[in-house]
Amino acid sequence: MEVTKLEHACQVVAKGAARLVIDPGGFTRPVDVEGVVAVVVTHEHPDHGTPDQLRGILDRNPDAVVLGPSGVGAALAGAGIAVQVVGDGDHLEVGPFTLDFHGVRHQRIHSSVPLVDNTGVLVDGRLFHPGDAYTVPGVPVEVLAAPVGAPWLKVGEMMDWIAAVAPRRAYPVHEATLSEVGFAMHTDRQREALGDGELVVLRPGETLTI
């Protein structure tokens, strides 16, 4: 299995000719990928999924299924994009991928900002993408896509969460809100939180073999 990190929150996971796209949002280049069997949108915020991105993917991959929590389904209904609703504890097999979903709500930004549904995805029991939440899935995680910058992110809480998940490897995602200086500072803290684990810094377009 290979994961290619694109800009911000988007990842493309590959097994053979099959592709799984996670969180193709508005901070990401148009996702021009063939062989897509499923798209996971962890929550409804536009940096994680937009109608334009999804239409582009579905135009090229008409048999692909879009998966997300109920808030995603409601948000995309007006755009005519069907969503198979998934939630915490759900288990699916789509093409060659095994998907287990964990989490219920987006991390709090501020009391004035409504909380939305957020459900992270564990791919093949190995790669966990949490969306925008400090969800600890409660099962071993080999590789963690670890948010590194966000309006809701506090570095100390990020470090505690990474230590609680305790992956063997992690790579930073959700970086669009950071300068290069801020990115370097926050990835240093992620590296510390991993202890004996390894942090792999992937720039957009780079791939990690899992």
Coordinates of C-alpha atoms in Angstrom, one line a residue:
M1 CA 0.0 0.0 0.0
E2 CA 1.2 3.5 -0.9
V3 CA -0.1 6.8 0.3
T4 CA 0.6 10.0 -1.7
K5 CA 0.1 13.2 0.3
L6 CA -1.3 16.1 -1.6
E7 CA -1.8 19.6 -0.3
H8 CA -3.3 20.1 3.1
A9 CA -5.6 17.2 4.2
C10 CA -5.8 15.2 1.0
Q11 CA -4.3 11.8 0.6
V12 CA -4.5 9.2 -2.2
V13 CA -4.0 5.6 -1.0
A14 CA -3.0 3.0 -3.7
K15 CA -3.2 -0.8 -3.7
G16 CA -2.4 -2.1 -7.2
A17 CA -4.6 -0.2 -9.6
A18 CA -7.2 0.8 -7.0
R19 CA -7.2 4.2 -5.3
L20 CA -8.8 5.6 -2.2
V21 CA -9.0 9.4 -1.9
I22 CA -9.4 11.0 1.5
D23 CA -10.5 14.6 2.1
P24 CA -10.1 16.3 -1.4
G25 CA -10.7 19.9 -0.3
G26 CA -10.4 23.3 -1.6
F27 CA -6.8 23.8 -0.5
T28 CA -5.7 20.9 -2.7
R29 CA -4.9 20.8 -6.4
P30 CA -7.6 19.2 -8.6
V31 CA -7.4 15.4 -7.8
D32 CA -6.9 13.9 -11.2
V33 CA -6.7 10.2 -10.4
E34 CA -8.0 7.1 -12.1
G35 CA -9.0 3.8 -10.5
V36 CA -10.8 5.4 -7.5
V37 CA -13.1 3.0 -5.7
A38 CA -14.0 5.4 -2.9
V39 CA -13.7 8.9 -1.6
V40 CA -13.8 9.5 2.2
V41 CA -14.8 13.0 3.4
T42 CA -14.2 13.1 7.1
H43 CA -16.3 16.2 7.6
E44 CA -18.1 19.0 5.8
H45 CA -15.6 21.9 6.0
P46 CA -14.5 22.9 2.5
D47 CA -10.8 22.4 3.1
H48 CA -11.7 18.7 3.3
G49 CA -14.2 18.3 0.5
T50 CA -15.8 20.5 -2.1
P51 CA -18.4 19.7 -4.7
D52 CA -16.0 20.7 -7.5
Q53 CA -13.4 18.3 -6.3
L54 CA -15.9 15.5 -5.9
R55 CA -17.5 16.1 -9.2
G56 CA -14.1 16.0 -10.9
I57 CA -13.2 12.7 -9.2
L58 CA -16.6 11.1 -10.0
D59 CA -16.6 12.3 -13.6
R60 CA -13.4 10.2 -14.1
N61 CA -14.5 7.4 -11.7
P62 CA -18.3 7.1 -12.0
D63 CA -18.4 3.9 -10.0
A64 CA -16.7 5.4 -7.0
V65 CA -18.6 5.7 -3.7
V66 CA -18.5 8.8 -1.5
L67 CA -18.3 8.0 2.2
G68 CA -18.7 10.4 5.1
P69 CA -20.7 11.2 8.3
S70 CA -24.2 12.5 8.2
G71 CA -23.1 16.2 8.1
V72 CA -21.2 15.5 4.9
G73 CA -24.3 13.9 3.4
A74 CA -26.4 16.9 4.2
A75 CA -23.9 19.4 3.0
L76 CA -23.5 17.6 -0.4
A77 CA -27.1 16.8 -1.0
G78 CA -27.7 20.3 -2.5
A79 CA -24.9 19.7 -5.0
G80 CA -26.5 16.4 -6.1
I81 CA -23.7 14.3 -4.8
A82 CA -24.8 11.1 -3.1
V83 CA -23.0 10.1 0.1
Q84 CA -23.1 6.8 1.9
V85 CA -23.2 7.8 5.5
V86 CA -20.7 6.2 7.9
G87 CA -20.0 6.7 11.5
D88 CA -18.1 5.7 14.5
G89 CA -17.7 1.9 14.7
D90 CA -18.7 1.2 11.1
H91 CA -16.6 -1.3 9.0
L92 CA -16.7 -1.5 5.2
E93 CA -14.8 -3.2 2.5
V94 CA -14.6 -1.2 -0.7
G95 CA -12.5 -2.7 -3.6
P96 CA -9.3 -4.0 -2.0
F97 CA -9.6 -1.6 1.0
T98 CA -10.8 -2.4 4.5
L99 CA -12.2 0.8 6.2
D100 CA -12.9 1.2 9.8
F101 CA -14.4 4.5 11.0
H102 CA -13.6 6.2 14.3
G103 CA -14.9 9.4 15.9
V104 CA -18.0 11.5 16.1
R105 CA -17.3 15.3 16.3
H106 CA -14.9 17.9 15.0
Q107 CA -12.4 19.3 17.5
R108 CA -13.8 22.5 19.1
I109 CA -12.6 25.7 17.5
H110 CA -14.5 28.1 19.7
S111 CA -17.8 28.2 21.6
S112 CA -19.2 30.5 18.9
V113 CA -18.4 28.0 16.1
P114 CA -20.8 25.1 15.7
L115 CA -19.4 21.6 16.1
V116 CA -19.9 19.4 13.0
D117 CA -19.7 15.7 12.5
N118 CA -16.2 14.3 12.0
T119 CA -15.3 10.6 11.5
G120 CA -11.8 9.5 10.8
V121 CA -10.8 6.4 8.8
L122 CA -8.4 3.5 9.5
V123 CA -7.3 2.0 6.2
D124 CA -6.5 -1.7 6.2
G125 CA -5.9 -1.6 10.0
R126 CA -2.7 0.3 9.4
L127 CA -3.1 4.0 8.3
F128 CA -5.3 6.3 10.4
H129 CA -6.5 9.7 9.1
P130 CA -8.5 11.4 11.9
G131 CA -9.9 14.3 10.0
D132 CA -10.1 17.3 12.3
A133 CA -10.2 15.6 15.7
Y134 CA -8.0 14.1 18.4
T135 CA -9.6 10.7 18.1
V136 CA -7.8 7.8 19.6
P137 CA -9.1 4.8 17.7
G138 CA -8.3 2.3 20.5
V139 CA -6.6 -0.1 18.2
P140 CA -2.9 -0.3 17.1
V141 CA -2.0 2.3 14.4
E142 CA 1.0 1.7 12.3
V143 CA 1.0 5.0 10.4
L144 CA -0.8 8.2 11.5
A145 CA -1.7 11.2 9.3
A146 CA -1.1 13.8 12.0
P147 CA -2.6 17.3 11.7
V148 CA 0.1 19.9 12.2
G149 CA -1.7 23.2 12.0
A150 CA -5.3 24.3 12.3
P151 CA -7.6 26.9 14.0
W152 CA -8.5 24.2 16.5
L153 CA -5.0 22.9 17.1
K154 CA -3.0 23.5 20.3
V155 CA 0.5 22.1 20.1
G156 CA 0.4 20.5 23.6
E157 CA -2.9 18.8 22.9
M158 CA -1.5 17.6 19.5
M159 CA 1.5 16.1 21.3
D160 CA -0.6 14.3 23.9
W161 CA -2.8 12.9 21.2
I162 CA 0.1 11.6 19.1
A163 CA 1.6 10.0 22.2
A164 CA -1.8 8.4 23.1
V165 CA -2.2 6.9 19.5
A166 CA 1.5 5.8 19.7
P167 CA 2.0 5.0 16.0
R168 CA 5.2 3.5 14.6
R169 CA 5.3 6.2 12.0
A170 CA 3.5 9.5 11.4
Y171 CA 3.5 12.2 8.7
P172 CA 2.2 15.8 9.1
V173 CA -0.9 16.9 7.3
H174 CA -3.3 19.9 7.4
E175 CA -0.4 22.3 7.0
A176 CA -1.9 25.0 4.8
T177 CA -2.5 27.4 7.8
L178 CA 1.2 27.4 8.7
S179 CA 4.3 29.3 7.4
E180 CA 7.4 27.4 6.7
V181 CA 8.8 28.5 10.1
G182 CA 5.6 27.4 11.9
F183 CA 5.6 24.1 10.0
A184 CA 9.1 23.3 11.1
M185 CA 8.4 24.2 14.7
H186 CA 5.3 22.1 14.9
T187 CA 6.9 19.1 13.2
D188 CA 9.7 19.2 15.7
R189 CA 7.0 18.9 18.4
Q190 CA 5.4 16.0 16.6
R191 CA 8.8 14.3 16.4
E192 CA 9.2 14.6 20.1
A193 CA 5.7 13.2 20.8
L194 CA 6.5 10.1 18.8
G195 CA 9.2 9.0 21.2
D196 CA 10.7 5.9 19.5
G197 CA 8.4 6.3 16.5
E198 CA 9.4 7.9 13.2
L199 CA 8.2 11.2 11.7
V200 CA 8.3 11.2 7.9
V201 CA 7.8 14.7 6.4
L202 CA 6.1 14.4 3.0
R203 CA 5.8 17.4 0.8
P204 CA 2.7 17.5 -1.5
G205 CA 3.1 14.8 -4.2
E206 CA 5.5 12.7 -2.2
T207 CA 4.6 9.0 -1.5
L208 CA 5.1 6.8 1.5
T209 CA 5.1 3.0 1.2
I210 CA 3.3 1.3 4.1

